[in-house]
Amino acid sequence: MRNIFLAATALALVSLPCNAKSPAAAKDKESAAKSVTAENYLDQFVDRSVSPRDDFFQFALGKWLKAHPIPPTERSWGISNVVQEETYNRVVALNKAAAADKSAAPGSNQQKIGDFWTAGMDEAGNAKQGFTPLAPEFERIAAIKDQRGLLETIAHLQYIGVHPMYSPFIEQDEKNSDRYALHLYQGGLGLPNRDYYFDTDSRSTMLRAEYVKHVTQMFVLLGDDAARAAENAAAVMRLETELAGASRKLEDLRDPQKNYNAMSLDEITAITPTIRWREFLEASHVTGIDSVIVGQPEFFKQVEASLGSESLDTWKTYLRWQLAASFADKAGGKFDAENFHFFGTILNGTPKQRERFKRVLDAEGRYLGDALGQLYVQQYFSPKAKERYTKLTDEVFASMSEHIHTLDWMTAPTKERALGKLATVVKKVGYPEHWRDYSSYTVTNTSYLMNCVRGNIWQTEYGIAKLNKPVDRTEWFITPQTYNAYYNPSNNEIVLPAAIFILPGIDDAQIDDAVVYGYAAGTTIGHELTHGFDDQGRQFDERGNLKEWWTKEDADEFTKRAAGIVKQFNDYIAVGDTHVNGKATQGENIADLGGINIAWDAFKKTDQYKSGKTIGGFTPAQRDFIGWALGCMNQIRPENLAVRVKTDVHAPSFLRVTGPVTNMVPFYDAFGIKPGDKMYRADDARVKIW
Ligand SMILES: [Zn+2]
């Protein structure tokens, strides 16, 4: 879910922003782990030359950040990268073994893993093929003669995982969590979101010019002459700008009610008379449904307008671009290089392409993630670790329950409902009960590009197969080897994969509770649980349905308190002179603040807290807060941060570390923070929600 929105839906509320890997460190890990103990573990992170009263982020993490600059291949570098780096090394070994296994039965997961790896690592073969395997798709676009053919082709492209014109996804119906529904959302843009088409600052203006150059160059690589390529790029930009103009802003996608518009197929067809949705959906292999959920009806009005106003040639050009852009990084060679030049270097500031094996493993994680996950947890998530983190999850829940009981701002009826919801939150820890069956996914050792195209089709089919079937509440949307976690309001569940609990470079049994409570209970378990009660999650009831269960008085009080955190983060500068978007990031900031508070009270019950005994020169309380910082450890290129401010619902990592704790008295007590210190926040400005 590096596309951390898993589409921009209300359903997938993802936890951790950070994203990275540590190059040299990983190999020595296993041996180094033996000499690392709780006593010296934090020494690699903490910069004791910085006062925690001035800058807690630099104090807690500065030493590691200085010693581990962002590698030229990366947009950012931090905790998730270090964990991911270990995972890569483990998964490479599994892949090499599978590739060498000549006895793997055709169609088995072992054969698929081995062949995916073999085809993916054949860089020269991949470059030589380029887009040749997709020639029939390009020919199909070229052969479009009329609007009917255009729509059939768009439907087909949606089926193979290219998403021109809009974004579809199949998830639970927000107002009836016992059924799946097809959602139709705004989409179809080449730049990260609508703001890029309109913002007038100099960087945005530069990016638009560079984007047009990039699209032009892609058309040249596809065989157009320079003049034709430039015309085509201008047409693409014009059409995308029309769609962007009708697209909602990041913060406006957060309102689950406003982004829920159930419609019959006749009703959506009335908005877009040119598209007869029943036929259109059949062409994308979706049959047997009578209704859809439309996220943004005004966007589809614009789709209709653009279908009328833009020529067939413009639409065909746009489809050609969308097809090429979707698979450019899998087409290898010059396409891959040009794609990286714009999206990697110009947009995100990354000088060098990442090592090929990591990119192949990332793709494999998307298409065969559960096959790898099965092998991964067998070897790397011990029953003991599962037990520790299951127990920790229970403790965090108990703490949340106490918090709700003692809230001074919530009335009894709403408290009762909140406790009822809490009692029914499903905890998924480590790995799923059952694994996805890839038997209908064909993988060969001859074409990396086509393995990925077929992987997309497999995923489309997987989604379509859910329609009109009972909801599978045991499903996981991320793999156990993923450093991430989520709360899913429709299932009222928190999902905590094995990898999210890994503290890199130390054996789990060695590390003390204080660090674990800050790190795993705070940034992850408490954070995800609080998403069930943030500005979005609180609108869903215990059955996972979008339904009001708050008294008006309590809802108003919640909104007032949430406004406090919106203001706190609006006041922060993210990068240059750009402020954080407090409104768009409020759900994550509420989850961070709730997570650390709940985890703190759970930690207070441990023997370690009660003992007050220092380890490595830090009190239990100090170690807890440093553990919290570790969970958000990340440094980031300014270019990438600028992208994230516009597209990410998480605040920058340094503010996720310092923002929430400045609302907490125990943090002040732990480090002796007083009025006048930079980390001090006046009593009346502090935010408390959960
Ligand atoms: Zn989150």
XYZ file of C-alpha atoms and ligand atoms in Angstrom:
691
model
C 0.000 0.000 0.000
C 2.690 2.470 -0.922
C -0.219 4.100 -2.569
C -1.137 4.678 1.021
C -4.728 5.452 0.227
C -5.494 2.017 -1.202
C -7.540 4.210 -3.468
C -8.711 7.344 -1.716
C -11.390 5.483 0.142
C -12.688 5.918 3.612
C -12.207 2.228 4.113
C -8.490 1.884 4.200
C -6.987 3.970 6.905
C -3.337 3.223 6.853
C -1.030 3.726 9.704
C 2.547 4.562 9.002
C 3.936 7.053 6.575
C 7.559 6.248 6.713
C 9.061 4.366 3.828
C 12.633 3.122 3.472
C 15.569 0.529 3.698
C 19.079 0.485 5.210
C 21.715 -0.700 2.717
C 24.834 -2.017 4.391
C 23.344 -2.563 7.804
C 21.053 -5.443 6.990
C 23.572 -8.169 6.243
C 25.350 -7.823 9.561
C 22.087 -7.792 11.449
C 21.862 -11.427 12.415
C 25.336 -11.481 13.918
C 25.134 -7.958 15.305
C 21.894 -8.807 17.037
C 23.771 -11.030 19.437
C 25.782 -8.186 20.933
C 22.916 -5.690 20.983
C 21.016 -5.594 24.256
C 18.313 -3.415 25.747
C 21.135 -1.628 27.602
C 22.833 -0.331 24.440
C 20.044 -0.579 21.858
C 18.976 3.066 21.939
C 22.568 4.354 21.679
C 22.498 4.051 17.896
C 19.509 6.429 17.711
C 19.768 9.014 20.475
C 21.828 12.171 20.022
C 22.696 13.160 23.573
C 24.187 16.462 22.382
C 20.647 17.707 21.651
C 18.288 18.601 24.487
C 14.944 16.797 24.403
C 13.491 20.067 25.705
C 14.538 21.852 22.490
C 13.995 19.241 19.808
C 12.761 15.843 20.859
C 12.946 14.447 17.310
C 16.650 15.242 16.929
C 17.376 14.120 20.480
C 15.667 10.743 20.102
C 16.804 9.934 16.562
C 19.472 12.426 15.491
C 22.446 10.088 15.810
C 20.928 7.459 13.550
C 19.631 10.026 11.051
C 23.085 11.587 10.712
C 24.759 8.203 10.323
C 22.236 7.042 7.715
C 21.745 9.697 5.052
C 19.069 9.012 2.444
C 20.623 6.726 -0.212
C 20.561 8.167 -3.755
C 18.037 5.501 -4.756
C 15.473 6.501 -2.128
C 12.903 9.235 -1.589
C 13.141 8.921 2.159
C 14.885 6.740 4.699
C 13.887 5.513 8.120
C 12.517 2.767 10.298
C 10.285 1.158 7.693
C 13.229 0.933 5.314
C 15.429 -0.749 7.863
C 12.757 -3.341 8.545
C 12.023 -3.666 4.836
C 15.731 -4.159 4.123
C 15.741 -7.186 6.396
C 12.632 -8.468 4.666
C 14.224 -8.057 1.217
C 17.196 -10.139 2.259
C 14.969 -12.859 3.597
C 12.666 -12.865 0.597
C 15.546 -12.854 -1.908
C 16.707 -16.117 -0.421
C 13.220 -17.600 -0.808
C 13.122 -16.424 -4.433
C 16.522 -17.764 -5.384
C 15.675 -21.110 -3.881
C 12.397 -21.205 -5.816
C 14.117 -20.218 -9.086
C 16.688 -22.988 -8.628
C 14.078 -25.585 -7.727
C 13.744 -27.619 -10.913
C 11.276 -29.971 -9.282
C 8.677 -27.280 -8.556
C 5.335 -28.481 -9.885
C 3.959 -26.334 -12.736
C 1.297 -24.034 -11.307
C 2.573 -24.335 -7.738
C 3.395 -21.230 -5.718
C 7.030 -22.333 -5.784
C 7.049 -22.314 -9.613
C 5.344 -18.913 -9.693
C 7.743 -17.329 -7.240
C 10.743 -18.778 -9.095
C 9.531 -17.696 -12.532
C 8.427 -14.247 -11.397
C 11.929 -13.717 -10.055
C 13.668 -15.126 -13.137
C 11.674 -13.016 -15.602
C 11.920 -9.936 -13.386
C 15.679 -10.148 -12.961
C 16.256 -10.549 -16.716
C 16.900 -6.853 -17.190
C 18.235 -7.155 -20.742
C 15.370 -9.360 -21.889
C 12.878 -7.003 -20.298
C 14.421 -3.975 -22.051
C 14.489 -5.795 -25.377
C 10.787 -6.639 -25.157
C 9.746 -3.112 -24.187
C 6.042 -2.740 -24.923
C 6.026 -5.441 -27.628
C 3.961 -7.888 -25.549
C 1.289 -5.182 -25.186
C 1.121 -4.469 -28.929
C -2.420 -5.904 -29.189
C -3.577 -3.394 -26.567
C -2.054 -0.440 -28.407
C -3.531 -1.740 -31.680
C -6.922 -2.002 -30.066
C -6.764 1.674 -29.081
C -5.587 2.674 -32.572
C -8.502 0.778 -34.108
C -11.216 2.652 -32.172
C -13.674 4.048 -34.723
C -16.427 5.572 -32.638
C -17.569 6.394 -29.128
C -18.932 2.923 -28.576
C -15.522 1.452 -29.388
C -13.912 4.043 -27.132
C -16.051 3.054 -24.153
C -15.543 -0.657 -24.768
C -11.812 -0.092 -24.779
C -11.927 1.960 -21.589
C -13.890 -0.859 -19.956
C -11.304 -3.363 -21.152
C -8.398 -1.239 -19.885
C -10.062 -1.043 -16.477
C -10.154 -4.837 -16.515
C -6.404 -5.124 -17.120
C -5.607 -2.654 -14.358
C -5.227 0.589 -16.301
C -7.565 3.220 -14.894
C -8.390 5.936 -17.418
C -11.334 8.287 -16.826
C -12.214 7.145 -13.280
C -11.165 4.668 -10.550
C -13.262 1.627 -9.676
C -12.855 -0.587 -6.631
C -14.860 -3.297 -4.935
C -15.171 -3.051 -1.183
C -17.877 -3.368 1.428
C -20.852 -1.043 1.120
C -20.225 1.632 3.757
C -23.882 1.581 4.795
C -24.348 -2.175 4.631
C -21.160 -3.929 5.649
C -22.658 -7.367 4.885
C -22.397 -6.799 1.157
C -19.743 -5.806 -1.344
C -20.325 -2.930 -3.735
C -18.659 -1.519 -6.791
C -17.408 1.996 -6.026
C -16.799 4.530 -8.758
C -14.376 7.276 -7.747
C -12.691 10.236 -9.350
C -9.416 9.379 -11.069
C -7.773 9.243 -14.469
C -4.978 11.730 -13.749
C -1.269 11.297 -14.534
C 0.008 13.699 -11.879
C -0.418 12.736 -8.215
C -3.627 14.678 -7.675
C -5.792 17.572 -8.776
C -3.723 20.281 -7.062
C -0.839 19.711 -9.478
C -2.948 20.966 -12.358
C -3.866 24.279 -10.731
C -1.423 25.404 -8.040
C 0.356 28.563 -9.139
C 3.559 28.464 -7.069
C 6.791 28.241 -9.065
C 7.431 24.576 -8.287
C 3.963 23.528 -9.441
C 4.342 25.565 -12.617
C 7.725 23.937 -13.270
C 6.290 20.467 -12.629
C 3.476 21.007 -15.128
C 5.980 22.041 -17.800
C 8.180 19.048 -17.005
C 5.187 16.739 -17.035
C 4.221 17.857 -20.535
C 7.847 17.287 -21.612
C 7.721 13.829 -20.089
C 4.458 12.882 -21.796
C 5.904 14.193 -25.063
C 9.006 12.069 -24.628
C 6.912 8.985 -23.908
C 5.034 9.491 -27.179
C 8.369 9.846 -28.976
C 9.486 6.559 -27.444
C 6.219 5.001 -28.612
C 7.145 6.040 -32.167
C 5.607 9.483 -32.784
C 7.613 12.228 -34.473
C 8.476 15.210 -32.269
C 5.731 17.523 -33.535
C 3.036 14.901 -33.230
C 4.273 13.874 -29.787
C 4.070 17.473 -28.558
C 0.518 17.835 -29.888
C -0.461 14.595 -28.221
C 1.016 15.649 -24.893
C -0.881 18.938 -25.051
C -4.117 17.021 -25.679
C -3.460 14.710 -22.720
C -2.752 17.674 -20.471
C -5.935 19.420 -21.545
C -8.149 16.402 -20.914
C -6.524 15.567 -17.589
C -6.905 19.189 -16.497
C -10.634 18.988 -17.229
C -10.930 15.879 -15.035
C -8.748 17.451 -12.343
C -10.971 20.532 -12.305
C -13.918 18.410 -11.191
C -11.898 16.374 -8.661
C -12.192 16.881 -4.933
C -9.302 17.994 -2.774
C -7.548 15.636 -0.380
C -9.388 16.966 2.679
C -12.760 16.776 0.915
C -12.271 13.046 0.291
C -12.323 12.451 4.055
C -16.037 12.960 4.591
C -17.554 9.464 4.349
C -21.120 10.763 3.978
C -20.348 13.189 1.154
C -18.331 10.552 -0.692
C -21.128 8.008 -0.478
C -23.788 8.271 -3.164
C -25.587 4.996 -3.778
C -27.132 4.910 -7.245
C -28.894 2.447 -9.456
C -27.241 1.848 -12.819
C -30.041 3.928 -14.341
C -29.253 6.816 -12.005
C -25.553 6.895 -12.829
C -26.455 6.555 -16.497
C -28.657 9.639 -16.110
C -25.543 11.570 -14.996
C -23.476 10.255 -17.895
C -25.994 9.459 -20.691
C -23.128 8.689 -23.051
C -22.100 5.733 -20.870
C -24.763 3.052 -20.585
C -23.372 1.573 -17.418
C -24.907 -1.875 -17.617
C -23.246 -2.543 -20.966
C -20.130 -0.679 -19.991
C -19.629 -2.739 -16.833
C -20.288 -5.952 -18.720
C -17.451 -4.991 -21.055
C -15.205 -4.763 -17.987
C -16.417 -8.217 -16.867
C -18.667 -6.904 -14.064
C -22.102 -8.477 -14.266
C -25.075 -9.151 -12.015
C -25.203 -5.828 -10.168
C -27.949 -3.206 -10.238
C -26.319 -0.451 -8.222
C -23.016 1.273 -7.555
C -21.647 3.710 -5.002
C -20.491 6.901 -6.641
C -17.890 8.825 -4.682
C -18.064 12.168 -6.451
C -21.093 12.637 -8.747
C -19.854 16.017 -10.028
C -16.723 14.303 -11.333
C -18.840 12.018 -13.494
C -20.721 15.044 -14.836
C -17.361 16.285 -16.051
C -16.586 12.886 -17.594
C -19.797 13.234 -19.592
C -18.915 16.790 -20.603
C -15.433 15.758 -21.734
C -16.779 12.795 -23.681
C -18.896 15.327 -25.557
C -16.366 18.112 -25.988
C -13.093 16.309 -26.647
C -12.518 14.605 -29.995
C -12.272 10.862 -30.404
C -8.616 11.349 -31.342
C -7.901 13.154 -28.077
C -9.488 10.342 -26.103
C -7.526 7.729 -28.057
C -4.312 9.661 -27.389
C -5.186 9.835 -23.695
C -5.791 6.061 -23.553
C -2.486 5.395 -25.270
C -0.752 7.560 -22.682
C -2.580 5.951 -19.781
C -1.669 2.459 -20.978
C 1.988 3.386 -21.440
C 2.194 5.247 -18.131
C 0.626 2.364 -16.208
C 3.223 -0.146 -17.339
C 6.252 2.024 -18.230
C 8.265 0.819 -15.243
C 7.545 -2.808 -16.206
C 8.381 -2.275 -19.902
C 12.043 -1.832 -18.992
C 14.882 0.028 -20.752
C 14.113 3.463 -22.168
C 10.490 3.463 -20.995
C 11.486 2.643 -17.452
C 14.262 5.244 -17.533
C 12.019 8.036 -18.840
C 9.309 7.162 -16.335
C 11.826 7.313 -13.499
C 13.296 10.554 -14.817
C 10.018 12.353 -14.252
C 8.346 10.538 -11.361
C 11.522 9.582 -9.491
C 13.908 12.448 -10.073
C 11.952 15.547 -11.059
C 8.847 14.986 -8.955
C 10.384 13.295 -5.921
C 14.041 14.370 -6.047
C 15.540 10.855 -6.173
C 18.800 10.771 -8.177
C 19.055 7.064 -8.853
C 16.742 4.197 -9.703
C 16.464 1.585 -6.946
C 18.240 -1.743 -7.280
C 16.353 -3.963 -9.672
C 15.894 -6.843 -7.275
C 13.998 -4.614 -4.845
C 11.687 -3.353 -7.547
C 11.007 -6.903 -8.678
C 10.295 -7.961 -5.102
C 7.930 -5.022 -4.644
C 5.987 -6.105 -7.725
C 6.037 -9.706 -6.589
C 4.700 -8.567 -3.209
C 1.728 -7.051 -4.999
C 0.942 -10.086 -7.135
C 2.101 -13.048 -5.033
C 2.273 -11.458 -1.597
C 0.476 -14.212 0.275
C 2.601 -16.946 -1.311
C 5.686 -15.209 0.069
C 3.952 -14.314 3.312
C 3.253 -17.937 4.090
C 6.939 -18.783 3.840
C 7.920 -15.613 5.648
C 5.902 -16.115 8.824
C 6.941 -19.757 9.117
C 10.520 -18.629 9.437
C 10.403 -15.168 10.954
C 7.396 -14.718 13.259
C 7.784 -17.006 16.217
C 4.813 -18.230 18.260
C 6.401 -16.386 21.169
C 6.378 -13.076 19.291
C 2.776 -13.667 18.270
C 1.865 -14.278 21.896
C 3.653 -11.134 23.098
C 1.925 -8.898 20.594
C -1.485 -10.486 21.012
C -1.246 -9.834 24.733
C -0.029 -6.308 24.113
C -3.009 -5.708 21.825
C -5.371 -6.850 24.590
C -3.710 -4.472 27.041
C -4.083 -1.554 24.661
C -7.776 -2.369 24.281
C -8.195 -2.469 28.047
C -6.509 0.908 28.318
C -8.775 2.392 25.646
C -11.762 1.090 27.564
C -10.578 2.844 30.718
C -10.025 6.024 28.739
C -13.574 5.986 27.423
C -14.955 5.268 30.905
C -13.168 8.262 32.387
C -13.615 10.800 29.564
C -14.937 14.021 31.062
C -16.427 15.380 27.857
C -18.625 12.521 26.672
C -22.174 11.764 27.837
C -23.210 8.367 29.175
C -25.271 7.185 26.163
C -22.442 7.838 23.689
C -19.918 6.281 26.059
C -21.984 3.154 26.166
C -22.051 2.965 22.379
C -18.327 3.690 22.158
C -17.594 0.899 24.620
C -19.876 -1.371 22.628
C -17.956 -0.571 19.477
C -14.611 -1.087 21.207
C -15.711 -4.486 22.504
C -16.426 -5.656 18.972
C -13.257 -4.411 17.227
C -11.664 -7.481 15.647
C -7.922 -7.927 16.270
C -5.896 -9.486 13.491
C -2.327 -10.014 14.605
C 0.611 -11.361 12.586
C -0.858 -13.158 9.586
C -4.185 -14.270 8.091
C -6.020 -17.470 8.944
C -6.087 -18.463 5.319
C -4.033 -17.479 2.318
C -5.027 -16.307 -1.134
C -5.177 -19.035 -3.716
C -3.158 -18.089 -6.797
C -3.997 -21.181 -8.821
C -5.695 -19.166 -11.585
C -2.738 -16.766 -11.935
C -0.326 -17.779 -14.687
C 3.319 -16.797 -14.224
C 6.014 -17.587 -16.794
C 9.750 -17.021 -16.928
C 9.538 -15.250 -20.287
C 7.991 -11.799 -19.671
C 8.110 -9.664 -16.558
C 5.692 -7.176 -18.132
C 3.087 -9.824 -18.898
C 3.417 -11.433 -15.471
C 2.449 -8.025 -14.085
C -0.396 -7.487 -16.571
C -1.805 -10.941 -15.752
C -1.334 -10.123 -12.071
C -3.522 -7.051 -12.521
C -6.163 -9.130 -14.283
C -6.027 -11.713 -11.504
C -6.636 -8.942 -8.978
C -9.544 -7.530 -10.981
C -11.103 -10.996 -11.175
C -10.506 -11.507 -7.466
C -12.483 -8.342 -6.740
C -15.286 -9.119 -9.184
C -15.699 -12.602 -7.723
C -16.656 -11.006 -4.410
C -19.717 -9.247 -5.781
C -22.909 -10.986 -4.746
C -21.061 -13.258 -2.333
C -21.117 -13.060 1.471
C -18.486 -10.769 2.938
C -15.301 -12.547 3.981
C -14.439 -10.844 7.235
C -11.254 -12.880 7.624
C -9.615 -11.246 4.601
C -6.398 -9.237 4.929
C -5.585 -6.348 2.575
C -1.850 -6.311 3.262
C 0.689 -9.090 3.617
C 2.365 -10.144 6.877
C 5.778 -9.024 5.580
C 4.521 -5.455 5.037
C 5.668 -2.720 7.382
C 2.264 -1.125 7.754
C -1.086 -1.655 9.487
C -4.657 -0.484 9.109
C -8.069 -0.047 10.652
C -10.949 -1.032 8.391
C -14.208 0.592 9.517
C -16.443 -1.742 7.494
C -15.127 -4.773 9.356
C -14.482 -2.760 12.524
C -11.069 -4.404 12.709
C -7.421 -3.590 13.222
C -4.937 -5.484 11.114
C -1.389 -5.714 12.429
C 1.034 -7.654 10.186
C 4.036 -9.508 11.627
C 6.570 -7.055 10.167
C 5.113 -4.013 11.931
C 6.309 -5.354 15.289
C 9.930 -5.832 14.261
C 12.441 -3.697 16.107
C 15.378 -3.872 13.736
C 18.747 -5.180 14.850
C 17.666 -6.790 18.088
C 16.093 -10.057 19.017
C 12.519 -9.442 20.173
C 13.130 -11.297 23.433
C 15.967 -8.880 24.293
C 14.090 -5.607 24.175
C 12.376 -4.160 27.239
C 8.691 -3.334 27.521
C 9.165 0.433 27.692
C 10.498 0.640 24.149
C 7.945 -1.896 22.904
C 5.027 -0.020 24.470
C 6.070 3.256 22.869
C 6.897 1.630 19.540
C 4.334 -1.117 18.980
C 1.555 -0.221 21.414
C 1.726 3.513 20.687
C 2.577 4.047 17.033
C 0.807 0.923 15.850
C -1.798 -0.804 18.018
C -3.127 2.274 19.819
C -2.868 4.317 16.642
C -4.896 1.844 14.572
C -7.455 1.322 17.304
C -7.979 5.074 17.588
C -8.767 5.196 13.857
C -12.024 3.489 14.810
C -12.793 6.694 16.706
C -11.200 9.436 14.560
C -13.072 11.994 12.446
C -13.974 9.275 9.915
C -13.986 6.065 11.967
C -16.292 7.456 14.649
C -19.031 7.775 12.032
C -19.148 3.979 11.603
C -20.982 1.848 14.163
C -19.962 -1.449 15.742
C -21.366 -3.367 12.751
C -19.156 -1.398 10.393
C -21.977 0.700 9.011
C -21.861 4.409 8.317
C -24.574 5.451 10.745
C -24.892 8.186 13.334
C -24.554 6.858 16.887
C -23.386 9.969 18.687
C -25.604 12.418 20.531
C -25.412 15.845 18.915
C -23.814 17.262 22.028
C -21.002 14.706 21.930
C -20.487 14.988 18.175
C -20.151 18.774 18.549
C -17.672 18.365 21.382
C -15.611 15.875 19.370
C -15.534 18.254 16.405
C -14.462 21.107 18.670
C -11.596 19.037 20.062
C -10.617 17.827 16.595
C -10.483 21.493 15.546
C -7.769 21.896 18.166
C -5.570 19.327 16.476
C -6.367 20.778 13.044
C -5.087 24.119 14.292
C -2.036 22.608 15.995
C -0.900 21.005 12.740
C -1.952 23.875 10.473
C 0.500 25.995 12.443
C 3.446 23.720 11.654
C 5.685 24.294 8.639
C 6.220 21.074 6.671
C 8.766 22.201 4.078
C 9.935 25.593 2.776
C 7.074 27.910 3.637
C 4.375 25.270 3.162
C 2.293 24.461 6.193
C 0.898 21.048 7.082
C -2.701 20.508 5.909
C -4.277 20.187 9.352
C -7.676 19.253 8.013
C -6.479 16.479 5.709
C -4.126 15.012 8.341
C -6.483 15.256 11.329
C -7.482 11.570 11.318
C -3.869 10.434 11.499
C -2.989 13.072 14.070
C -5.956 12.091 16.238
C -4.811 8.464 15.945
C -1.249 9.382 16.910
C -2.385 11.418 19.903
C -4.850 8.750 21.035
C -2.350 5.965 20.389
C 0.414 7.409 22.525
C -1.956 8.304 25.367
C -3.581 4.884 25.468
C -0.252 3.087 25.173
C 1.175 5.240 27.941
C -1.505 4.206 30.403
C -1.060 0.564 29.418
C 2.666 0.935 30.026
C 2.076 2.384 33.487
C 0.758 -1.011 34.556
C 3.962 -2.863 33.718
C 6.581 -3.949 36.245
C 9.188 -1.978 34.368
C 7.337 1.292 34.762
C 6.700 0.624 38.430
C 10.338 -0.272 39.038
C 11.531 3.106 37.752
C 14.820 1.390 36.964
C 16.986 3.045 34.325
C 18.342 1.071 31.402
C 21.111 2.540 29.271
C 20.821 5.778 31.235
C 17.124 6.298 30.510
C 14.155 6.003 32.831
C 11.276 3.737 31.796
C 9.226 6.800 30.821
C 12.038 8.203 28.690
C 12.499 4.857 26.955
C 8.782 4.697 26.216
C 8.803 8.088 24.494
C 12.001 7.263 22.582
C 10.277 4.046 21.459
C 7.431 6.217 20.212
C 9.880 8.354 18.208
C 11.455 5.234 16.746
C 8.111 4.203 15.290
C 8.091 7.352 13.146
C 11.830 7.580 12.443
C 12.206 8.925 8.930
C 14.060 11.541 6.932
C 12.816 12.667 3.586
C 13.879 14.567 0.476
C 12.242 18.007 0.354
C 10.838 17.239 -3.112
C 9.146 14.091 -1.837
C 7.901 15.889 1.251
C 6.347 18.543 -1.006
C 4.485 15.766 -2.842
C 3.338 14.231 0.410
C 2.015 17.480 1.833
C -0.411 17.528 -1.098
C -1.229 13.836 -1.300
C -0.621 12.151 2.066
C -3.040 12.162 4.970
C -0.095 11.762 7.371
C 1.870 14.729 8.716
C 5.667 14.711 8.184
C 7.433 12.241 10.470
C 9.282 14.799 12.576
C 5.934 16.358 13.461
C 4.311 13.017 14.142
C 7.057 12.460 16.695
C 6.877 15.857 18.382
C 3.293 17.064 17.773
C 1.318 14.554 19.853
C 3.683 14.356 22.832
C 3.629 18.104 23.369
C 0.015 17.599 24.459
C 1.082 15.206 27.227
C 2.044 15.979 30.809
C 3.841 12.601 31.238
C 6.143 13.620 28.388
C 6.951 16.888 30.128
C 7.583 15.039 33.367
C 9.814 12.459 31.667
C 12.214 15.044 30.265
C 11.748 17.941 32.695
C 10.163 20.196 30.083
C 9.099 23.583 31.415
C 7.489 26.809 30.200
C 9.974 28.548 27.920
C 11.308 25.291 26.435
C 10.769 24.887 22.699
C 8.905 21.615 23.242
C 6.523 23.241 25.716
C 2.948 23.893 24.735
C 0.776 26.073 26.925
C -1.759 24.228 29.007
C -4.760 25.848 27.313
C -3.450 24.969 23.827
C -3.045 21.259 24.563
C -5.373 18.872 22.796
C -6.984 15.884 24.438
C -9.499 13.687 22.686
C -9.244 10.051 23.739
Zn -3.117 5.773 10.612
